[in-house]
Amino acid sequence: MICIFVVIINKKHLNPFAITMKILNYYRSLSACILLGPLCFGQYQFEVKEVSKNYNNAIITIENCFDEQCKDRGTIELYDNKNTKVQTFTSEDLVFYLNKGQKLVPGKMIQLTHEESPFIIDDFNFDGTEDIAIRNGNKGNYSSASYDVYVFNSTRMAFVKSEELTEIGSNYFGLFGVDAKRKRLVATGKSGCCMIFTTEYQVIPNKGLEKVLEREEDMTNEDRVKVITREKINNKWVTRTKVYPAGQYNR
């Protein structure tokens, strides 16, 4: 984006001092445009209210919105229940979709539902504090949604990006599921038309993620479903294979 200013100087009517001041004012305007960048042209702003039990709302700012979709570089400002800004997050590919026919006006605050928003808040590492996953494009399995994952660090009192969680949040079919009861993260994906795979991770405090289960569901044969499960039990991998009639199999 480029801001263009034109300085027209009529030497007959301006003395040298006036000419100098006009040039100085031009450079002040140019500097302001460089600092503000896209604000010279307008941005789209969205708000998500009551995002979680600990956070009141989030303000999303992004430049490119068209055909009921917003994408490219954007920021998310997260506010707590006292309406104090907690942290600003930046995504180079902040993708989200809007309701059909939703009117967009640059500079005007637009309300988004939770379903439309490009972030998810949950306790991803089971430490009792809420974390946040922010959309980073479509890098997942079969070009599905992918996410950068930030966990809340109680020592720093800030969200810190987790490389491990971001990796599994970016390589499967959308964001992993959170099984709070079993304290596991469940990631799914597929291969071709007929293979579905599931991987479960356990969060080990002060250590990281540990893969504890892999399951493959082979539906190549229309009459049956072959399920291969590998599970880590007492630090040993145990493999089980079962075949179900297709009509009786329920995932």
mmCIF file of N, CA and C in Angstrom, residues 86-216:
data_model
loop_
_atom_site.group_PDB
_atom_site.id
_atom_site.type_symbol
_atom_site.label_atom_id
_atom_site.label_comp_id
_atom_site.label_asym_id
_atom_site.label_seq_id
_atom_site.Cartn_x
_atom_site.Cartn_y
_atom_site.Cartn_z
ATOM 1 N N VAL A 86 -5.442 -7.706 27.735
ATOM 2 C CA VAL A 86 -4.523 -8.701 28.275
ATOM 3 C C VAL A 86 -3.313 -8.869 27.363
ATOM 4 N N GLN A 87 -3.578 -9.032 26.063
ATOM 5 C CA GLN A 87 -2.484 -9.308 25.128
ATOM 6 C C GLN A 87 -2.991 -9.144 23.698
ATOM 7 N N THR A 88 -2.057 -8.795 22.808
ATOM 8 C CA THR A 88 -2.364 -8.703 21.383
ATOM 9 C C THR A 88 -1.649 -9.825 20.642
ATOM 10 N N PHE A 89 -2.380 -10.549 19.821
ATOM 11 C CA PHE A 89 -1.826 -11.653 19.039
ATOM 12 C C PHE A 89 -1.850 -11.274 17.560
ATOM 13 N N THR A 90 -0.826 -11.718 16.836
ATOM 14 C CA THR A 90 -0.745 -11.452 15.400
ATOM 15 C C THR A 90 -0.682 -12.767 14.640
ATOM 16 N N SER A 91 -1.466 -12.856 13.593
ATOM 17 C CA SER A 91 -1.431 -14.016 12.706
ATOM 18 C C SER A 91 -1.179 -13.523 11.292
ATOM 19 N N GLU A 92 -0.251 -14.165 10.595
ATOM 20 C CA GLU A 92 0.048 -13.772 9.218
ATOM 21 C C GLU A 92 -1.015 -14.271 8.244
ATOM 22 N N ASP A 93 -1.861 -15.190 8.687
ATOM 23 C CA ASP A 93 -2.921 -15.710 7.813
ATOM 24 C C ASP A 93 -4.167 -15.977 8.651
ATOM 25 N N LEU A 94 -4.779 -14.897 9.087
ATOM 26 C CA LEU A 94 -5.937 -14.987 9.978
ATOM 27 C C LEU A 94 -7.197 -15.163 9.127
ATOM 28 N N VAL A 95 -7.613 -16.407 8.955
ATOM 29 C CA VAL A 95 -8.741 -16.725 8.084
ATOM 30 C C VAL A 95 -10.008 -16.909 8.912
ATOM 31 N N PHE A 96 -11.110 -16.274 8.470
ATOM 32 C CA PHE A 96 -12.415 -16.586 9.047
ATOM 33 C C PHE A 96 -13.507 -16.213 8.048
ATOM 34 N N TYR A 97 -14.681 -16.797 8.254
ATOM 35 C CA TYR A 97 -15.780 -16.658 7.304
ATOM 36 C C TYR A 97 -16.959 -15.956 7.968
ATOM 37 N N LEU A 98 -17.696 -15.207 7.178
ATOM 38 C CA LEU A 98 -18.796 -14.400 7.680
ATOM 39 C C LEU A 98 -20.131 -14.983 7.251
ATOM 40 N N ASN A 99 -21.182 -14.558 7.953
ATOM 41 C CA ASN A 99 -22.518 -14.989 7.562
ATOM 42 C C ASN A 99 -22.878 -14.420 6.193
ATOM 43 N N LYS A 100 -23.653 -15.159 5.445
ATOM 44 C CA LYS A 100 -24.034 -14.745 4.100
ATOM 45 C C LYS A 100 -24.773 -13.408 4.150
ATOM 46 N N GLY A 101 -24.330 -12.482 3.308
ATOM 47 C CA GLY A 101 -24.974 -11.173 3.225
ATOM 48 C C GLY A 101 -24.567 -10.194 4.312
ATOM 49 N N GLN A 102 -23.605 -10.565 5.167
ATOM 50 C CA GLN A 102 -23.182 -9.667 6.240
ATOM 51 C C GLN A 102 -22.493 -8.426 5.657
ATOM 52 N N LYS A 103 -22.953 -7.256 6.041
ATOM 53 C CA LYS A 103 -22.444 -6.012 5.484
ATOM 54 C C LYS A 103 -21.157 -5.609 6.186
ATOM 55 N N LEU A 104 -20.149 -5.254 5.393
ATOM 56 C CA LEU A 104 -18.858 -4.869 5.935
ATOM 57 C C LEU A 104 -18.594 -3.395 5.643
ATOM 58 N N VAL A 105 -18.190 -2.670 6.673
ATOM 59 C CA VAL A 105 -17.859 -1.253 6.530
ATOM 60 C C VAL A 105 -16.503 -1.019 7.187
ATOM 61 N N PRO A 106 -15.476 -0.604 6.428
ATOM 62 C CA PRO A 106 -14.156 -0.346 7.026
ATOM 63 C C PRO A 106 -14.262 0.688 8.151
ATOM 64 N N GLY A 107 -13.621 0.378 9.289
ATOM 65 C CA GLY A 107 -13.614 1.296 10.420
ATOM 66 C C GLY A 107 -14.797 1.160 11.351
ATOM 67 N N LYS A 108 -15.833 0.419 10.958
ATOM 68 C CA LYS A 108 -17.004 0.231 11.804
ATOM 69 C C LYS A 108 -16.936 -1.128 12.497
ATOM 70 N N MET A 109 -17.214 -1.144 13.816
ATOM 71 C CA MET A 109 -17.148 -2.376 14.577
ATOM 72 C C MET A 109 -18.275 -3.326 14.173
ATOM 73 N N ILE A 110 -17.915 -4.560 13.817
ATOM 74 C CA ILE A 110 -18.864 -5.571 13.362
ATOM 75 C C ILE A 110 -18.852 -6.721 14.364
ATOM 76 N N GLN A 111 -20.022 -7.165 14.775
ATOM 77 C CA GLN A 111 -20.121 -8.231 15.759
ATOM 78 C C GLN A 111 -19.973 -9.601 15.085
ATOM 79 N N LEU A 112 -19.166 -10.464 15.720
ATOM 80 C CA LEU A 112 -18.981 -11.838 15.254
ATOM 81 C C LEU A 112 -19.505 -12.806 16.306
ATOM 82 N N THR A 113 -20.068 -13.906 15.855
ATOM 83 C CA THR A 113 -20.461 -14.960 16.779
ATOM 84 C C THR A 113 -19.236 -15.816 17.121
ATOM 85 N N HIS A 114 -19.359 -16.651 18.116
ATOM 86 C CA HIS A 114 -18.265 -17.548 18.484
ATOM 87 C C HIS A 114 -17.939 -18.498 17.341
ATOM 88 N N GLU A 115 -18.976 -18.911 16.617
ATOM 89 C CA GLU A 115 -18.763 -19.851 15.514
ATOM 90 C C GLU A 115 -17.971 -19.208 14.375
ATOM 91 N N GLU A 116 -18.106 -17.899 14.185
ATOM 92 C CA GLU A 116 -17.407 -17.204 13.106
ATOM 93 C C GLU A 116 -15.975 -16.829 13.482
ATOM 94 N N SER A 117 -15.683 -16.723 14.767
ATOM 95 C CA SER A 117 -14.410 -16.165 15.211
ATOM 96 C C SER A 117 -13.229 -17.073 14.857
ATOM 97 N N PRO A 118 -12.050 -16.484 14.595
ATOM 98 C CA PRO A 118 -10.875 -17.266 14.190
ATOM 99 C C PRO A 118 -10.002 -17.709 15.357
ATOM 100 N N PHE A 119 -10.566 -17.827 16.548
ATOM 101 C CA PHE A 119 -9.782 -18.310 17.689
ATOM 102 C C PHE A 119 -10.649 -19.190 18.574
ATOM 103 N N ILE A 120 -9.989 -20.043 19.346
ATOM 104 C CA ILE A 120 -10.666 -20.961 20.265
ATOM 105 C C ILE A 120 -9.968 -20.877 21.613
ATOM 106 N N ILE A 121 -10.745 -20.750 22.672
ATOM 107 C CA ILE A 121 -10.183 -20.689 24.026
ATOM 108 C C ILE A 121 -10.585 -21.949 24.796
ATOM 109 N N ASP A 122 -9.587 -22.597 25.395
ATOM 110 C CA ASP A 122 -9.826 -23.804 26.192
ATOM 111 C C ASP A 122 -8.559 -24.072 26.997
ATOM 112 N N ASP A 123 -8.637 -25.012 27.915
ATOM 113 C CA ASP A 123 -7.456 -25.412 28.688
ATOM 114 C C ASP A 123 -6.792 -26.574 27.952
ATOM 115 N N PHE A 124 -5.818 -26.247 27.099
ATOM 116 C CA PHE A 124 -5.220 -27.261 26.236
ATOM 117 C C PHE A 124 -4.168 -28.123 26.937
ATOM 118 N N ASN A 125 -3.581 -27.618 28.014
ATOM 119 C CA ASN A 125 -2.547 -28.409 28.697
ATOM 120 C C ASN A 125 -2.979 -28.854 30.097
ATOM 121 N N PHE A 126 -4.250 -28.671 30.425
ATOM 122 C CA PHE A 126 -4.851 -29.197 31.649
ATOM 123 C C PHE A 126 -4.156 -28.715 32.916
ATOM 124 N N ASP A 127 -3.759 -27.435 32.920
ATOM 125 C CA ASP A 127 -3.139 -26.865 34.117
ATOM 126 C C ASP A 127 -4.093 -25.962 34.882
ATOM 127 N N GLY A 128 -5.353 -25.910 34.456
ATOM 128 C CA GLY A 128 -6.348 -25.110 35.161
ATOM 129 C C GLY A 128 -6.497 -23.690 34.653
ATOM 130 N N THR A 129 -5.689 -23.276 33.678
ATOM 131 C CA THR A 129 -5.811 -21.938 33.112
ATOM 132 C C THR A 129 -6.196 -22.043 31.634
ATOM 133 N N GLU A 130 -6.905 -21.025 31.154
ATOM 134 C CA GLU A 130 -7.353 -21.049 29.766
ATOM 135 C C GLU A 130 -6.224 -20.666 28.814
ATOM 136 N N ASP A 131 -6.186 -21.336 27.685
ATOM 137 C CA ASP A 131 -5.205 -21.082 26.636
ATOM 138 C C ASP A 131 -5.960 -20.635 25.380
ATOM 139 N N ILE A 132 -5.240 -20.284 24.335
ATOM 140 C CA ILE A 132 -5.894 -19.779 23.131
ATOM 141 C C ILE A 132 -5.232 -20.336 21.872
ATOM 142 N N ALA A 133 -6.064 -20.735 20.918
ATOM 143 C CA ALA A 133 -5.593 -21.194 19.605
ATOM 144 C C ALA A 133 -6.080 -20.198 18.567
ATOM 145 N N ILE A 134 -5.175 -19.718 17.722
ATOM 146 C CA ILE A 134 -5.489 -18.672 16.753
ATOM 147 C C ILE A 134 -5.239 -19.183 15.345
ATOM 148 N N ARG A 135 -6.188 -18.972 14.479
ATOM 149 C CA ARG A 135 -6.125 -19.480 13.106
ATOM 150 C C ARG A 135 -4.881 -18.957 12.384
ATOM 151 N N ASN A 136 -4.158 -19.865 11.733
ATOM 152 C CA ASN A 136 -2.963 -19.473 10.969
ATOM 153 C C ASN A 136 -3.046 -19.992 9.530
ATOM 154 N N GLY A 137 -4.264 -20.014 8.986
ATOM 155 C CA GLY A 137 -4.424 -20.401 7.595
ATOM 156 C C GLY A 137 -5.060 -21.760 7.418
ATOM 157 N N ASN A 138 -4.684 -22.418 6.322
ATOM 158 C CA ASN A 138 -5.237 -23.723 5.960
ATOM 159 C C ASN A 138 -4.106 -24.708 5.682
ATOM 160 N N LYS A 139 -3.283 -24.928 6.689
ATOM 161 C CA LYS A 139 -2.117 -25.801 6.543
ATOM 162 C C LYS A 139 -2.383 -27.230 7.020
ATOM 163 N N GLY A 140 -3.595 -27.503 7.474
ATOM 164 C CA GLY A 140 -3.898 -28.803 8.043
ATOM 165 C C GLY A 140 -4.111 -29.880 6.998
ATOM 166 N N ASN A 141 -4.479 -31.063 7.479
ATOM 167 C CA ASN A 141 -4.749 -32.217 6.627
ATOM 168 C C ASN A 141 -5.815 -31.861 5.586
ATOM 169 N N TYR A 142 -5.501 -32.112 4.299
ATOM 170 C CA TYR A 142 -6.405 -31.775 3.196
ATOM 171 C C TYR A 142 -6.769 -30.285 3.201
ATOM 172 N N SER A 143 -5.779 -29.438 3.484
ATOM 173 C CA SER A 143 -5.949 -27.976 3.484
ATOM 174 C C SER A 143 -7.024 -27.518 4.458
ATOM 175 N N SER A 144 -7.155 -28.222 5.566
ATOM 176 C CA SER A 144 -8.120 -27.825 6.586
ATOM 177 C C SER A 144 -7.528 -26.725 7.463
ATOM 178 N N ALA A 145 -8.337 -26.221 8.376
ATOM 179 C CA ALA A 145 -7.909 -25.128 9.255
ATOM 180 C C ALA A 145 -6.715 -25.540 10.110
ATOM 181 N N SER A 146 -5.794 -24.597 10.294
ATOM 182 C CA SER A 146 -4.631 -24.823 11.160
ATOM 183 C C SER A 146 -4.539 -23.677 12.160
ATOM 184 N N TYR A 147 -3.848 -23.926 13.288
ATOM 185 C CA TYR A 147 -3.850 -22.968 14.394
ATOM 186 C C TYR A 147 -2.478 -22.842 15.047
ATOM 187 N N ASP A 148 -2.157 -21.607 15.459
ATOM 188 C CA ASP A 148 -1.060 -21.361 16.393
ATOM 189 C C ASP A 148 -1.656 -21.449 17.796
ATOM 190 N N VAL A 149 -0.995 -22.184 18.684
ATOM 191 C CA VAL A 149 -1.545 -22.410 20.023
ATOM 192 C C VAL A 149 -0.653 -21.732 21.070
ATOM 193 N N TYR A 150 -1.285 -20.930 21.911
ATOM 194 C CA TYR A 150 -0.589 -20.216 22.984
ATOM 195 C C TYR A 150 -1.124 -20.703 24.328
ATOM 196 N N VAL A 151 -0.213 -21.052 25.234
ATOM 197 C CA VAL A 151 -0.625 -21.468 26.576
ATOM 198 C C VAL A 151 -0.314 -20.344 27.562
ATOM 199 N N PHE A 152 -1.138 -20.244 28.600
ATOM 200 C CA PHE A 152 -0.940 -19.182 29.586
ATOM 201 C C PHE A 152 0.164 -19.570 30.552
ATOM 202 N N ASN A 153 1.179 -18.716 30.641
ATOM 203 C CA ASN A 153 2.304 -18.933 31.543
ATOM 204 C C ASN A 153 2.081 -18.111 32.812
ATOM 205 N N SER A 154 1.830 -18.816 33.933
ATOM 206 C CA SER A 154 1.503 -18.126 35.182
ATOM 207 C C SER A 154 2.678 -17.333 35.741
ATOM 208 N N THR A 155 3.904 -17.729 35.394
ATOM 209 C CA THR A 155 5.081 -16.988 35.862
ATOM 210 C C THR A 155 5.218 -15.666 35.114
ATOM 211 N N ARG A 156 5.081 -15.711 33.823
ATOM 212 C CA ARG A 156 5.176 -14.496 33.010
ATOM 213 C C ARG A 156 3.877 -13.703 32.991
ATOM 214 N N MET A 157 2.782 -14.342 33.413
ATOM 215 C CA MET A 157 1.445 -13.744 33.348
ATOM 216 C C MET A 157 1.135 -13.302 31.920
ATOM 217 N N ALA A 158 1.406 -14.208 30.986
ATOM 218 C CA ALA A 158 1.182 -13.908 29.570
ATOM 219 C C ALA A 158 1.016 -15.228 28.816
ATOM 220 N N PHE A 159 0.424 -15.141 27.629
ATOM 221 C CA PHE A 159 0.314 -16.298 26.759
ATOM 222 C C PHE A 159 1.613 -16.477 25.979
ATOM 223 N N VAL A 160 2.085 -17.710 25.932
ATOM 224 C CA VAL A 160 3.340 -18.032 25.253
ATOM 225 C C VAL A 160 3.064 -19.114 24.215
ATOM 226 N N LYS A 161 3.594 -18.937 23.032
ATOM 227 C CA LYS A 161 3.340 -19.894 21.958
ATOM 228 C C LYS A 161 3.978 -21.239 22.275
ATOM 229 N N SER A 162 3.196 -22.313 22.119
ATOM 230 C CA SER A 162 3.684 -23.671 22.331
ATOM 231 C C SER A 162 3.976 -24.294 20.978
ATOM 232 N N GLU A 163 5.225 -24.634 20.729
ATOM 233 C CA GLU A 163 5.595 -25.232 19.446
ATOM 234 C C GLU A 163 4.977 -26.619 19.284
ATOM 235 N N GLU A 164 4.923 -27.383 20.377
ATOM 236 C CA GLU A 164 4.354 -28.739 20.317
ATOM 237 C C GLU A 164 2.865 -28.707 19.988
ATOM 238 N N LEU A 165 2.118 -27.856 20.691
ATOM 239 C CA LEU A 165 0.681 -27.776 20.460
ATOM 240 C C LEU A 165 0.372 -27.155 19.104
ATOM 241 N N THR A 166 1.207 -26.208 18.686
ATOM 242 C CA THR A 166 1.021 -25.610 17.365
ATOM 243 C C THR A 166 1.243 -26.642 16.274
ATOM 244 N N GLU A 167 2.195 -27.537 16.485
ATOM 245 C CA GLU A 167 2.481 -28.571 15.490
ATOM 246 C C GLU A 167 1.280 -29.491 15.280
ATOM 247 N N ILE A 168 0.680 -29.976 16.372
ATOM 248 C CA ILE A 168 -0.474 -30.865 16.195
ATOM 249 C C ILE A 168 -1.739 -30.065 15.864
ATOM 250 N N GLY A 169 -1.704 -28.767 16.139
ATOM 251 C CA GLY A 169 -2.830 -27.913 15.758
ATOM 252 C C GLY A 169 -2.777 -27.495 14.303
ATOM 253 N N SER A 170 -1.681 -27.846 13.618
ATOM 254 C CA SER A 170 -1.493 -27.422 12.232
ATOM 255 C C SER A 170 -1.360 -28.573 11.249
ATOM 256 N N ASN A 171 -1.269 -29.796 11.731
ATOM 257 C CA ASN A 171 -0.978 -30.921 10.836
ATOM 258 C C ASN A 171 -2.084 -31.958 10.719
ATOM 259 N N TYR A 172 -3.162 -31.764 11.466
ATOM 260 C CA TYR A 172 -4.271 -32.712 11.399
ATOM 261 C C TYR A 172 -5.479 -32.062 10.736
ATOM 262 N N PHE A 173 -6.649 -32.644 10.933
ATOM 263 C CA PHE A 173 -7.858 -32.120 10.314
ATOM 264 C C PHE A 173 -8.508 -31.121 11.271
ATOM 265 N N GLY A 174 -8.122 -29.841 11.136
ATOM 266 C CA GLY A 174 -8.606 -28.831 12.066
ATOM 267 C C GLY A 174 -7.928 -28.951 13.421
ATOM 268 N N LEU A 175 -8.418 -28.183 14.395
ATOM 269 C CA LEU A 175 -7.825 -28.203 15.725
ATOM 270 C C LEU A 175 -8.168 -29.511 16.440
ATOM 271 N N PHE A 176 -7.236 -29.998 17.229
ATOM 272 C CA PHE A 176 -7.451 -31.213 18.020
ATOM 273 C C PHE A 176 -8.596 -31.014 19.012
ATOM 274 N N GLY A 177 -9.200 -32.140 19.397
ATOM 275 C CA GLY A 177 -10.230 -32.111 20.422
ATOM 276 C C GLY A 177 -9.606 -32.178 21.814
ATOM 277 N N VAL A 178 -10.344 -31.711 22.809
ATOM 278 C CA VAL A 178 -9.862 -31.704 24.191
ATOM 279 C C VAL A 178 -10.739 -32.630 25.024
ATOM 280 N N ASP A 179 -10.152 -33.721 25.505
ATOM 281 C CA ASP A 179 -10.851 -34.658 26.381
ATOM 282 C C ASP A 179 -10.418 -34.347 27.816
ATOM 283 N N ALA A 180 -11.162 -33.458 28.471
ATOM 284 C CA ALA A 180 -10.770 -32.987 29.806
ATOM 285 C C ALA A 180 -10.850 -34.100 30.842
ATOM 286 N N LYS A 181 -11.779 -35.027 30.662
ATOM 287 C CA LYS A 181 -11.948 -36.101 31.643
ATOM 288 C C LYS A 181 -10.732 -37.018 31.655
ATOM 289 N N ARG A 182 -10.264 -37.408 30.497
ATOM 290 C CA ARG A 182 -9.095 -38.290 30.409
ATOM 291 C C ARG A 182 -7.789 -37.512 30.279
ATOM 292 N N LYS A 183 -7.888 -36.180 30.176
ATOM 293 C CA LYS A 183 -6.727 -35.298 30.015
ATOM 294 C C LYS A 183 -5.879 -35.709 28.811
ATOM 295 N N ARG A 184 -6.582 -35.784 27.686
ATOM 296 C CA ARG A 184 -5.914 -36.123 26.434
ATOM 297 C C ARG A 184 -6.344 -35.167 25.328
ATOM 298 N N LEU A 185 -5.450 -34.968 24.378
ATOM 299 C CA LEU A 185 -5.757 -34.215 23.171
ATOM 300 C C LEU A 185 -5.959 -35.224 22.045
ATOM 301 N N VAL A 186 -7.033 -35.068 21.301
ATOM 302 C CA VAL A 186 -7.402 -36.048 20.285
ATOM 303 C C VAL A 186 -7.362 -35.375 18.912
ATOM 304 N N ALA A 187 -6.427 -35.818 18.067
ATOM 305 C CA ALA A 187 -6.266 -35.255 16.729
ATOM 306 C C ALA A 187 -6.720 -36.269 15.700
ATOM 307 N N THR A 188 -7.411 -35.806 14.663
ATOM 308 C CA THR A 188 -7.925 -36.707 13.636
ATOM 309 C C THR A 188 -7.496 -36.240 12.246
ATOM 310 N N GLY A 189 -7.544 -37.167 11.310
ATOM 311 C CA GLY A 189 -7.216 -36.853 9.925
ATOM 312 C C GLY A 189 -7.719 -37.965 9.035
ATOM 313 N N LYS A 190 -7.459 -37.817 7.740
ATOM 314 C CA LYS A 190 -7.881 -38.870 6.821
ATOM 315 C C LYS A 190 -6.880 -39.000 5.683
ATOM 316 N N SER A 191 -6.961 -40.137 4.989
ATOM 317 C CA SER A 191 -6.119 -40.399 3.824
ATOM 318 C C SER A 191 -6.994 -40.991 2.742
ATOM 319 N N GLY A 192 -7.139 -40.271 1.655
ATOM 320 C CA GLY A 192 -8.007 -40.738 0.587
ATOM 321 C C GLY A 192 -9.457 -40.751 1.015
ATOM 322 N N CYS A 193 -10.230 -41.599 0.357
ATOM 323 C CA CYS A 193 -11.663 -41.626 0.643
ATOM 324 C C CYS A 193 -12.026 -42.466 1.852
ATOM 325 N N CYS A 194 -11.142 -43.405 2.210
ATOM 326 C CA CYS A 194 -11.627 -44.474 3.080
ATOM 327 C C CYS A 194 -10.777 -44.761 4.314
ATOM 328 N N MET A 195 -9.780 -43.950 4.562
ATOM 329 C CA MET A 195 -8.922 -44.168 5.732
ATOM 330 C C MET A 195 -9.049 -42.992 6.684
ATOM 331 N N ILE A 196 -9.427 -43.283 7.924
ATOM 332 C CA ILE A 196 -9.515 -42.258 8.968
ATOM 333 C C ILE A 196 -8.536 -42.636 10.070
ATOM 334 N N PHE A 197 -7.733 -41.669 10.499
ATOM 335 C CA PHE A 197 -6.792 -41.975 11.581
ATOM 336 C C PHE A 197 -6.978 -41.005 12.735
ATOM 337 N N THR A 198 -6.758 -41.527 13.931
ATOM 338 C CA THR A 198 -6.891 -40.756 15.171
ATOM 339 C C THR A 198 -5.641 -40.937 16.008
ATOM 340 N N THR A 199 -5.140 -39.842 16.540
ATOM 341 C CA THR A 199 -3.966 -39.893 17.412
ATOM 342 C C THR A 199 -4.293 -39.180 18.712
ATOM 343 N N GLU A 200 -3.979 -39.817 19.829
ATOM 344 C CA GLU A 200 -4.223 -39.206 21.134
ATOM 345 C C GLU A 200 -2.888 -38.890 21.817
ATOM 346 N N TYR A 201 -2.847 -37.712 22.428
ATOM 347 C CA TYR A 201 -1.649 -37.262 23.139
ATOM 348 C C TYR A 201 -1.990 -37.002 24.601
ATOM 349 N N GLN A 202 -1.059 -37.373 25.453
ATOM 350 C CA GLN A 202 -1.181 -37.074 26.870
ATOM 351 C C GLN A 202 -0.212 -35.945 27.205
ATOM 352 N N VAL A 203 -0.669 -34.996 28.026
ATOM 353 C CA VAL A 203 0.191 -33.889 28.431
ATOM 354 C C VAL A 203 0.921 -34.274 29.706
ATOM 355 N N ILE A 204 2.253 -34.356 29.630
ATOM 356 C CA ILE A 204 3.080 -34.695 30.797
ATOM 357 C C ILE A 204 3.612 -33.393 31.402
ATOM 358 N N PRO A 205 3.245 -33.071 32.667
ATOM 359 C CA PRO A 205 3.716 -31.825 33.278
ATOM 360 C C PRO A 205 5.235 -31.712 33.255
ATOM 361 N N ASN A 206 5.714 -30.513 32.894
ATOM 362 C CA ASN A 206 7.151 -30.185 32.842
ATOM 363 C C ASN A 206 7.933 -31.036 31.828
ATOM 364 N N LYS A 207 7.211 -31.734 30.960
ATOM 365 C CA LYS A 207 7.877 -32.554 29.960
ATOM 366 C C LYS A 207 7.362 -32.269 28.548
ATOM 367 N N GLY A 208 6.053 -32.281 28.394
ATOM 368 C CA GLY A 208 5.481 -32.017 27.080
ATOM 369 C C GLY A 208 4.458 -33.061 26.690
ATOM 370 N N LEU A 209 4.301 -33.247 25.390
ATOM 371 C CA LEU A 209 3.308 -34.178 24.876
ATOM 372 C C LEU A 209 3.895 -35.576 24.689
ATOM 373 N N GLU A 210 3.054 -36.562 24.928
ATOM 374 C CA GLU A 210 3.448 -37.940 24.677
ATOM 375 C C GLU A 210 2.328 -38.632 23.910
ATOM 376 N N LYS A 211 2.665 -39.226 22.767
ATOM 377 C CA LYS A 211 1.686 -39.962 21.981
ATOM 378 C C LYS A 211 1.355 -41.269 22.706
ATOM 379 N N VAL A 212 0.052 -41.507 22.932
ATOM 380 C CA VAL A 212 -0.326 -42.701 23.707
ATOM 381 C C VAL A 212 -1.294 -43.604 22.958
ATOM 382 N N LEU A 213 -1.814 -43.149 21.820
ATOM 383 C CA LEU A 213 -2.747 -44.012 21.086
ATOM 384 C C LEU A 213 -2.788 -43.611 19.614
ATOM 385 N N GLU A 214 -2.846 -44.629 18.747
ATOM 386 C CA GLU A 214 -3.046 -44.432 17.316
ATOM 387 C C GLU A 214 -4.123 -45.402 16.845
ATOM 388 N N ARG A 215 -5.080 -44.896 16.072
ATOM 389 C CA ARG A 215 -6.129 -45.774 15.573
ATOM 390 C C ARG A 215 -6.354 -45.498 14.087
ATOM 391 N N GLU A 216 -6.406 -46.579 13.308
ATOM 392 C CA GLU A 216 -6.683 -46.473 11.879
ATOM 393 C C GLU A 216 -7.999 -47.189 11.577
#
